[in-house]
CSV table of C-alpha atoms in Angstrom, one decimal:
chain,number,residue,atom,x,y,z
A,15,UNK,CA,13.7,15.4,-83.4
A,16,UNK,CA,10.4,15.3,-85.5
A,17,UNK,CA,10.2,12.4,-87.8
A,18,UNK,CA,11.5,12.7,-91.5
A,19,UNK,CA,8.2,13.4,-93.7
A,20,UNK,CA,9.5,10.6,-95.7
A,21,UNK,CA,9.5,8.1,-92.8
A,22,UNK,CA,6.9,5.6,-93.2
A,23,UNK,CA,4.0,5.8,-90.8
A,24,UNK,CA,3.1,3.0,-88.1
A,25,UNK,CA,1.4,0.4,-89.8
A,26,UNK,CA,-2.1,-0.6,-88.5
A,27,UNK,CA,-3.2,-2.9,-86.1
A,28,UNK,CA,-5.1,-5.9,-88.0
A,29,UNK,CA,-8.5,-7.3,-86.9
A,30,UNK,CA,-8.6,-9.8,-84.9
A,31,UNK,CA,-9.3,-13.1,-85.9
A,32,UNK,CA,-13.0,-13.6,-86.5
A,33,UNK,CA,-13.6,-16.2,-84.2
A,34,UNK,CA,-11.5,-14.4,-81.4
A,35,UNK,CA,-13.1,-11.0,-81.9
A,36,UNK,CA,-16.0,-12.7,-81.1
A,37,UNK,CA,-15.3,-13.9,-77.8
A,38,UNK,CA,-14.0,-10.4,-77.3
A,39,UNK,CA,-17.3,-8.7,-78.0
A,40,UNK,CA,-19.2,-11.1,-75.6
A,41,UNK,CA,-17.1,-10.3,-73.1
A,42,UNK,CA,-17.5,-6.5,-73.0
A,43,UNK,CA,-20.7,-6.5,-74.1
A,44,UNK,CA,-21.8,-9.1,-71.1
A,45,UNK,CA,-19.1,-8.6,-68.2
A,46,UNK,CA,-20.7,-6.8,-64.9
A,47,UNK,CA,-17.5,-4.8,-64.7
A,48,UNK,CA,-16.0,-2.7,-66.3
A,49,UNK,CA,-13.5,-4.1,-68.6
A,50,UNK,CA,-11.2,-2.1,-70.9
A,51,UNK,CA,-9.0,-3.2,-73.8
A,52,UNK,CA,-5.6,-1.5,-73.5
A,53,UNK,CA,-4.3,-2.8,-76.6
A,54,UNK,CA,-4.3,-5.1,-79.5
A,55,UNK,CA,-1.7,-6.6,-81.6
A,56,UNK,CA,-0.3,-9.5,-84.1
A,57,UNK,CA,2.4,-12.8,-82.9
A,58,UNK,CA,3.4,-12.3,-86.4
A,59,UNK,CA,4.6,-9.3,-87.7
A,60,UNK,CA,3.2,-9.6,-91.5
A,61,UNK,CA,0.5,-11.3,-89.5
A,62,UNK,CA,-2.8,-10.9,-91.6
A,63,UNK,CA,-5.5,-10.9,-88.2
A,64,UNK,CA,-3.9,-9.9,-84.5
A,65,UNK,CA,-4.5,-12.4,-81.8
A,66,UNK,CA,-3.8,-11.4,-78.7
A,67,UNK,CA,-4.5,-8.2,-76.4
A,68,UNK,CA,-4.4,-6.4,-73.0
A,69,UNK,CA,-6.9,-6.4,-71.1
A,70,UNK,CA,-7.3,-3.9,-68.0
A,71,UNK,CA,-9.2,-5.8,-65.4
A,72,UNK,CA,-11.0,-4.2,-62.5
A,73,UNK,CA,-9.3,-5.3,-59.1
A,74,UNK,CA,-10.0,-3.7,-55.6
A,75,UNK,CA,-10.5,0.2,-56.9
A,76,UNK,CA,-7.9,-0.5,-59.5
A,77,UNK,CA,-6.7,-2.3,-62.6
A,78,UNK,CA,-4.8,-5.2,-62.7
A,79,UNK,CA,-3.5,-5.9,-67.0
A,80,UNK,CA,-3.7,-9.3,-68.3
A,81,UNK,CA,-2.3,-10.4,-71.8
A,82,UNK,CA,-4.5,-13.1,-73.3
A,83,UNK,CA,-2.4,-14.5,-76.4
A,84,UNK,CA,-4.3,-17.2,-78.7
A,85,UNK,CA,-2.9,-18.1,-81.8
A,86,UNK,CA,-3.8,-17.3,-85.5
A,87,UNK,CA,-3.4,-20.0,-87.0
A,88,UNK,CA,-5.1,-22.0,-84.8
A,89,UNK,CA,-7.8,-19.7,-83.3
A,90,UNK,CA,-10.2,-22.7,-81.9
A,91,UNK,CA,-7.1,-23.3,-78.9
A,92,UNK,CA,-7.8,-21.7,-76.0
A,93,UNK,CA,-5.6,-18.7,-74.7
A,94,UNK,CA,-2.3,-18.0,-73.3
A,95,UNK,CA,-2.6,-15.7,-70.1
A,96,UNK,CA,0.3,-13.8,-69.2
A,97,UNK,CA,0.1,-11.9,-66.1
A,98,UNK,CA,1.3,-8.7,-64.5
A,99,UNK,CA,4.2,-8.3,-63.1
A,100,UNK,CA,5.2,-8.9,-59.6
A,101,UNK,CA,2.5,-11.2,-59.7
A,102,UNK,CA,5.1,-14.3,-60.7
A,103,UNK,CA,3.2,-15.8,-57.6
A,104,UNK,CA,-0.2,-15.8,-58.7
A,105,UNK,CA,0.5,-19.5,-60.7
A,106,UNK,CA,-3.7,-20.8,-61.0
A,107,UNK,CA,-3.4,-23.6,-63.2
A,108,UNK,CA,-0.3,-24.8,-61.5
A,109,UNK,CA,-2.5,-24.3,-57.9
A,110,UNK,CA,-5.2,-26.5,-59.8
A,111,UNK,CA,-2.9,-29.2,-60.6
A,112,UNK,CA,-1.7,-29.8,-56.9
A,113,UNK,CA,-5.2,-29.9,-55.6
A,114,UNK,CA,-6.4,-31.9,-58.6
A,115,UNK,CA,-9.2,-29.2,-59.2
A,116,UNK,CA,-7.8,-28.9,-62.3
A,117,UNK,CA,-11.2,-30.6,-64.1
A,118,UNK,CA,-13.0,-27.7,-62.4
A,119,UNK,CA,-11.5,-25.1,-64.6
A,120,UNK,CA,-13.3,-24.0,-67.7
A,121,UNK,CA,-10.1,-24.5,-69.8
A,122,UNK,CA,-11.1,-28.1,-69.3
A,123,UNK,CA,-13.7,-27.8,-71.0
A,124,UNK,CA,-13.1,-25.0,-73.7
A,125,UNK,CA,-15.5,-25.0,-76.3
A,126,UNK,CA,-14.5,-22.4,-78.9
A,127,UNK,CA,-18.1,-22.4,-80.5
A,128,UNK,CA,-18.9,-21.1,-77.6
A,129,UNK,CA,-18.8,-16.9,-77.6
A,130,UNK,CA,-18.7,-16.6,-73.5
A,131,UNK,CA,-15.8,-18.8,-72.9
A,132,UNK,CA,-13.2,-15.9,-72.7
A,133,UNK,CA,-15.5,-14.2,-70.4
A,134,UNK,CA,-16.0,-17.6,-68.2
A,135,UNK,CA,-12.1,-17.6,-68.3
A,136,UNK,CA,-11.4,-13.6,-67.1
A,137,UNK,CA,-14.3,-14.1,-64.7
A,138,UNK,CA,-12.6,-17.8,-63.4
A,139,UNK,CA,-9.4,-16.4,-63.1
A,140,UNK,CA,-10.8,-12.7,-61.3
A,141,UNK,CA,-11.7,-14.7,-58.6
A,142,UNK,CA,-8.5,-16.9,-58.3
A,143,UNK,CA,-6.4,-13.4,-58.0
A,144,UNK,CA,-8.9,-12.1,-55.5
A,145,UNK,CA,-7.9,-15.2,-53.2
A,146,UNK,CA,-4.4,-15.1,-54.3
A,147,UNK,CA,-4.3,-11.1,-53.0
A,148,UNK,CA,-6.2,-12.4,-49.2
A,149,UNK,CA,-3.6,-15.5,-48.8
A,150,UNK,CA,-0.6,-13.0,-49.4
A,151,UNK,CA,-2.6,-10.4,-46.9
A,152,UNK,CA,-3.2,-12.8,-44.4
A,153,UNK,CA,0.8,-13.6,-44.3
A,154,UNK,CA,1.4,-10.0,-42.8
A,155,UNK,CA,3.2,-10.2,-39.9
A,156,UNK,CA,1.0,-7.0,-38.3
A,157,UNK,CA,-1.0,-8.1,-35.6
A,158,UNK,CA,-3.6,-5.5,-36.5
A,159,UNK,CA,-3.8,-6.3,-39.8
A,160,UNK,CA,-5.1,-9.7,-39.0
A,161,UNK,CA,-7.2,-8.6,-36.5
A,162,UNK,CA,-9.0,-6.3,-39.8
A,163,UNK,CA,-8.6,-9.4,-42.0
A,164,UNK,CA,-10.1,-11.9,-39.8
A,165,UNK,CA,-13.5,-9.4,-38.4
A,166,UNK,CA,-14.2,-7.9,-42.0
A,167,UNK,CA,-13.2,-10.0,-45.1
A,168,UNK,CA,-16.2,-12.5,-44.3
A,169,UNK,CA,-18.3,-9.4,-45.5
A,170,UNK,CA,-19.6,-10.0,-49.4
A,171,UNK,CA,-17.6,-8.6,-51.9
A,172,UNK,CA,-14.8,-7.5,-49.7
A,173,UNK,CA,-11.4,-6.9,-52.3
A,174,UNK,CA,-7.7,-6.8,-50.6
A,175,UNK,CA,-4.3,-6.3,-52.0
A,176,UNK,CA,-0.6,-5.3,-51.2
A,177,UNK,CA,0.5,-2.3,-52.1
A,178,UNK,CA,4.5,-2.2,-52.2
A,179,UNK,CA,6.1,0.9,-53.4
A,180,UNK,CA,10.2,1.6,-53.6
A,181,UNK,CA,11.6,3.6,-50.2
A,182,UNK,CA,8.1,3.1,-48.7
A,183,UNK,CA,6.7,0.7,-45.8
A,184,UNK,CA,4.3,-2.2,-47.9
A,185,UNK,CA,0.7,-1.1,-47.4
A,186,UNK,CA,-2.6,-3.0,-47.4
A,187,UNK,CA,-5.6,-1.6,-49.5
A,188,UNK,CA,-9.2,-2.9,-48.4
A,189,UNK,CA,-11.9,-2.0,-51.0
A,190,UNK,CA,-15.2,-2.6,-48.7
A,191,UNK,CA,-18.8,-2.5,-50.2
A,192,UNK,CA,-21.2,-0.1,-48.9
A,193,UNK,CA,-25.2,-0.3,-49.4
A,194,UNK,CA,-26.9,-3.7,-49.8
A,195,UNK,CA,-29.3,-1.3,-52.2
A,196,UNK,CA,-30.0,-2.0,-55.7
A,197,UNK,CA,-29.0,2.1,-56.6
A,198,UNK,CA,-30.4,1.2,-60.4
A,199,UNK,CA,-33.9,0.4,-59.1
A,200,UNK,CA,-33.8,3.7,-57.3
A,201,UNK,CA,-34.0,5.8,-60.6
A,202,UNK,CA,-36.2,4.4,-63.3
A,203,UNK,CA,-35.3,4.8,-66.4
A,204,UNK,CA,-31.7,5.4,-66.0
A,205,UNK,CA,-29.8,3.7,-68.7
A,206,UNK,CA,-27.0,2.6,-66.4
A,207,UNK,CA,-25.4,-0.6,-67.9
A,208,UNK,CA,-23.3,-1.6,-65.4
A,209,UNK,CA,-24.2,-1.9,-61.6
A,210,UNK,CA,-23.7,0.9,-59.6
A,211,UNK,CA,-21.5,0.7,-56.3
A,212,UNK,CA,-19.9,2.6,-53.9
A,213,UNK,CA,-17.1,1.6,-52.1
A,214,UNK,CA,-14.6,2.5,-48.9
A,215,UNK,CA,-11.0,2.2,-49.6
A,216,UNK,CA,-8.9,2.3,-46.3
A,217,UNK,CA,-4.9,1.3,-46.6
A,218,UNK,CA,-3.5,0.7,-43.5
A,219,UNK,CA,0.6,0.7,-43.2
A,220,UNK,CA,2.1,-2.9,-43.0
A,221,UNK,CA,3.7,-2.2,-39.7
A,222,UNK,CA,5.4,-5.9,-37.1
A,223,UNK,CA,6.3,-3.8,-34.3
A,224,UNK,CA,3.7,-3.3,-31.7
A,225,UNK,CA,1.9,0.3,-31.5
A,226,UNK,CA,-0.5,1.2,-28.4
A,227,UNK,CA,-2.8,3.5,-30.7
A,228,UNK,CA,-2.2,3.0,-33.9
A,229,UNK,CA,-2.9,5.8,-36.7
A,230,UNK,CA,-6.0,6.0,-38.5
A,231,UNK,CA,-6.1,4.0,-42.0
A,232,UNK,CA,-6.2,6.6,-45.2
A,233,UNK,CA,-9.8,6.7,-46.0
A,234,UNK,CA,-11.4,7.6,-48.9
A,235,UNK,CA,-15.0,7.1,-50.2
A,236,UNK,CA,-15.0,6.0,-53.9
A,237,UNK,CA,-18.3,5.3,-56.7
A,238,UNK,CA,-18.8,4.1,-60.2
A,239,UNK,CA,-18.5,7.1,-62.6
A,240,UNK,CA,-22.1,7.2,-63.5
A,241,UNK,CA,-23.7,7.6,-59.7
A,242,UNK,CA,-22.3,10.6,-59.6
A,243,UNK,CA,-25.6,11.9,-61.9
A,244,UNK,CA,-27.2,10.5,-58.7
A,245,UNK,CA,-25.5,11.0,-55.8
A,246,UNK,CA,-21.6,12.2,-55.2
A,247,UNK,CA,-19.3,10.8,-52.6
A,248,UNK,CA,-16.9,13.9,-53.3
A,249,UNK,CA,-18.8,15.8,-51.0
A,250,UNK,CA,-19.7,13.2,-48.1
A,251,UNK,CA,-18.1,13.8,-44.8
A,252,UNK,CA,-16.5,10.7,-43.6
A,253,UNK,CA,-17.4,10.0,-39.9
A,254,UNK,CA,-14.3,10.3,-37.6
A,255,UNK,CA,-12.0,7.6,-36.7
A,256,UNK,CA,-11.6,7.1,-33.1
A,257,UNK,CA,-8.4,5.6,-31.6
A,258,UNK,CA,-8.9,1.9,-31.0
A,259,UNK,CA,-11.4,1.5,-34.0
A,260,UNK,CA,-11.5,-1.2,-36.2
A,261,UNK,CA,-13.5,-1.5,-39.4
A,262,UNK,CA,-15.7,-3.8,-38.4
A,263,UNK,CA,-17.1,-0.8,-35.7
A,264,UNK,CA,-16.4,1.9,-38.4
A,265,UNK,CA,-18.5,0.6,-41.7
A,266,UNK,CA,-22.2,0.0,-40.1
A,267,UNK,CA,-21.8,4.0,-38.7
A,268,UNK,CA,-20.6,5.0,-41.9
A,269,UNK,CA,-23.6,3.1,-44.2
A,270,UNK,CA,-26.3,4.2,-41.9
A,271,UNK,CA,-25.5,7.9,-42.7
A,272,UNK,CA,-24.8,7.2,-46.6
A,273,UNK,CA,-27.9,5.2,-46.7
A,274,UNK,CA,-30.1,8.4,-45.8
A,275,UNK,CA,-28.3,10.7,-48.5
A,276,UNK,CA,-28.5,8.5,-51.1
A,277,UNK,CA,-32.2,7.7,-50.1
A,278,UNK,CA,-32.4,11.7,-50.2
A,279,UNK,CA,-30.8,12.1,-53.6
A,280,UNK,CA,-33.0,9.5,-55.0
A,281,UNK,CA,-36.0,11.0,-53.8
A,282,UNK,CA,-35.0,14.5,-55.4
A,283,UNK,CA,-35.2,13.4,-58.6
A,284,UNK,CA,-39.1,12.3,-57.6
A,285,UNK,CA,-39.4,15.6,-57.0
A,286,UNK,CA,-37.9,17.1,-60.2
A,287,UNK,CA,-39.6,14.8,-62.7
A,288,UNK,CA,-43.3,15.8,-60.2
A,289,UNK,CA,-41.9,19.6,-61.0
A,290,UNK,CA,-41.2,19.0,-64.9
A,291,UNK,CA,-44.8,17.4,-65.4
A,292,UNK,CA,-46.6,20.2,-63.5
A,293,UNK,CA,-44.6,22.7,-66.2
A,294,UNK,CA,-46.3,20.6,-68.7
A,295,UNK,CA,-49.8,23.0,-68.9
A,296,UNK,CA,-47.9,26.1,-69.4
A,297,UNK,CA,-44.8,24.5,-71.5
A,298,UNK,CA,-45.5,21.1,-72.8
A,299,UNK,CA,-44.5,18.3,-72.7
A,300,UNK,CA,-39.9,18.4,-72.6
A,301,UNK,CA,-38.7,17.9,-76.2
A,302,UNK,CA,-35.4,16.6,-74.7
A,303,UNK,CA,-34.1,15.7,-70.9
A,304,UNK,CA,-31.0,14.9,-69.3
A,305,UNK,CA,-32.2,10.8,-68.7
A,306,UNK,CA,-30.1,10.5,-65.9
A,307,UNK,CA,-29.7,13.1,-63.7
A,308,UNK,CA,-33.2,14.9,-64.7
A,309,UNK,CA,-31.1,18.1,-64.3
A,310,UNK,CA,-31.6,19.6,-68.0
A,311,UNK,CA,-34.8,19.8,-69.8
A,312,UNK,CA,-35.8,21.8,-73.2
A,313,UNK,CA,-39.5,22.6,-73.6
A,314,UNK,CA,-39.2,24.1,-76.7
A,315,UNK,CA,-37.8,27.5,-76.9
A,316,UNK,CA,-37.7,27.8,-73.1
A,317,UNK,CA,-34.8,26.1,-71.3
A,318,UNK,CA,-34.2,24.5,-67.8
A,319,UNK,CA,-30.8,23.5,-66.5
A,320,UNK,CA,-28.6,23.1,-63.7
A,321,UNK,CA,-30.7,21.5,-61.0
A,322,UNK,CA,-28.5,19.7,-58.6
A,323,UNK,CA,-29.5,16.3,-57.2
A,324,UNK,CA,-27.8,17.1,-54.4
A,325,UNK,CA,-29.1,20.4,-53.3
């Protein structure tokens, strides 16, 4: 039933508290990933500022949503994190205490003149869950499993979680690294913020009873949203997986044949900007271009577009 044209609208949201919109702004203007604010609200409901909001946090090819609650009135305290659920066993602080790390926390040492202490917090904390998600992994009763944990996870930058779904077998999600390339220093010029990756995800089936070939783990090759002006996975061919394989054999096969294509990609765009300035007699010089995928280019009245990087 539609609403009554009399019925009051939502109100909305308030700003955030100066001093927290701050830390806010550092953080997404100065995190490496990709960080997204799901939503924003008020612990008071004739609240004058909000203080507190969602935050989406990248986690192994996902998003994992923190709340981060701070307090009006007293805005120089630092947050309340709330996490999500079915993580009741992801307690950091409480992990801190029994070591008696706690010191080494930056919530030790919160300094609310300082803009980058919410991003020191989310970045603190990232890395805590990242642990948390290996320890539960390592747990598995799967005998191949840990023979996958214990030959790959010593590889840099290597995210795991669990992946339990209702009326289906728990699953294990690896999100592997590929390239020890600098992709942004490939393409001058691009205005890529962020650093672009790409990354193999293979989940493998949490399975205790023995299996003399087990099946092959779902693989799928995965990139940041800009690369694809690059170079696209989408149309990569994934090199077989043989029986008896383990990742450890699988990735260095796998990143030797990425390696040349993106090496090939980058080099077509060499080519195109070379073609674009030899146009440059006849046309002039482009009065606009596509500045990252050097696929689209106006010379005045006469128009190029559509070049593929990866024809």
């Amino acid at each position: 039933m539609a609403p009554s044209a009399d019925a009051a609208a939502p109100a909305p949201t308030p700003p955030l508290v100066p001093l927290i919109a701050t830390q806010l702004k550092f953080l997404l203007t100065n995190s490496s990933l990709p960080i997204k604010v799901v939503q924003i609200w008020s612990g008071c409901s004739s609240g004058r500022y909000a203080d507190r909001f969602t935050l989406g946090i990248p986690f192994c090819l996902d998003y994992v949503y923190w709340d981060f609650l701070y307090n009006a009135m007293h805005p120089k305290v630092a947050p309340d994190v709330i996490f999500g659920q079915g993580d009741e066993g992801f307690q950091p602080l409480v992990d801190y205490d029994e070591s008696g790390n706690g010191g080494k926390s930056c919530l030790a040492h919160w300094d609310y003149r300082d803009p980058g202490g919410l991003l020191c917090l989310v970045e603190e904390l990232r890395l805590l869950y990242i642990e948390y998600q290996k320890k539960l992994v390592e747990k598995v009763d799967d005998a191949r499993l840990k023979f996958e944990i214990s030959t790959v996870l010593a590889k840099e930058g290597i995210e795991v979680s669990m992946v339990s779904s209702t009326g289906r077998s728990d699953e294990v999600k690896f999100a592997v690294p590929l390239l020890d390339l600098d992709l942004k220093m490939m393409v001058p010029g691009c205005p890529w913020k962020l650093p672009q990756k790409i990354h193999l995800q293979a989940i493998f089936p949490v399975s205790s009873s023995y299996l003399s070939v087990p099946s092959a783990p779902g693989l799928k090759l995965t990139s940041t949203p800009d690369l694809k002006s690059l170079f696209s996975v989408d149309g990569v061919k994934l090199p077989a997986w043989v029986d008896g394989m383990c990742m450890a054999e699988y990735i260095p096969t796998l990143e030797e044949d990425l390696k040349l294509q993106v090496v090939d990609a980058s080099a077509s765009i060499g080519c195109r900007r070379r073609f674009i300035e030899a146009l440059a007699p006849a046309f002039g010089r482009p009065l606009e271009a596509d500045p990252e995928s050097h696929g689209s280019f106006h010379f005045g009245d006469f128009h190029i577009s559509g070049m593929s990087l990866n024809a």
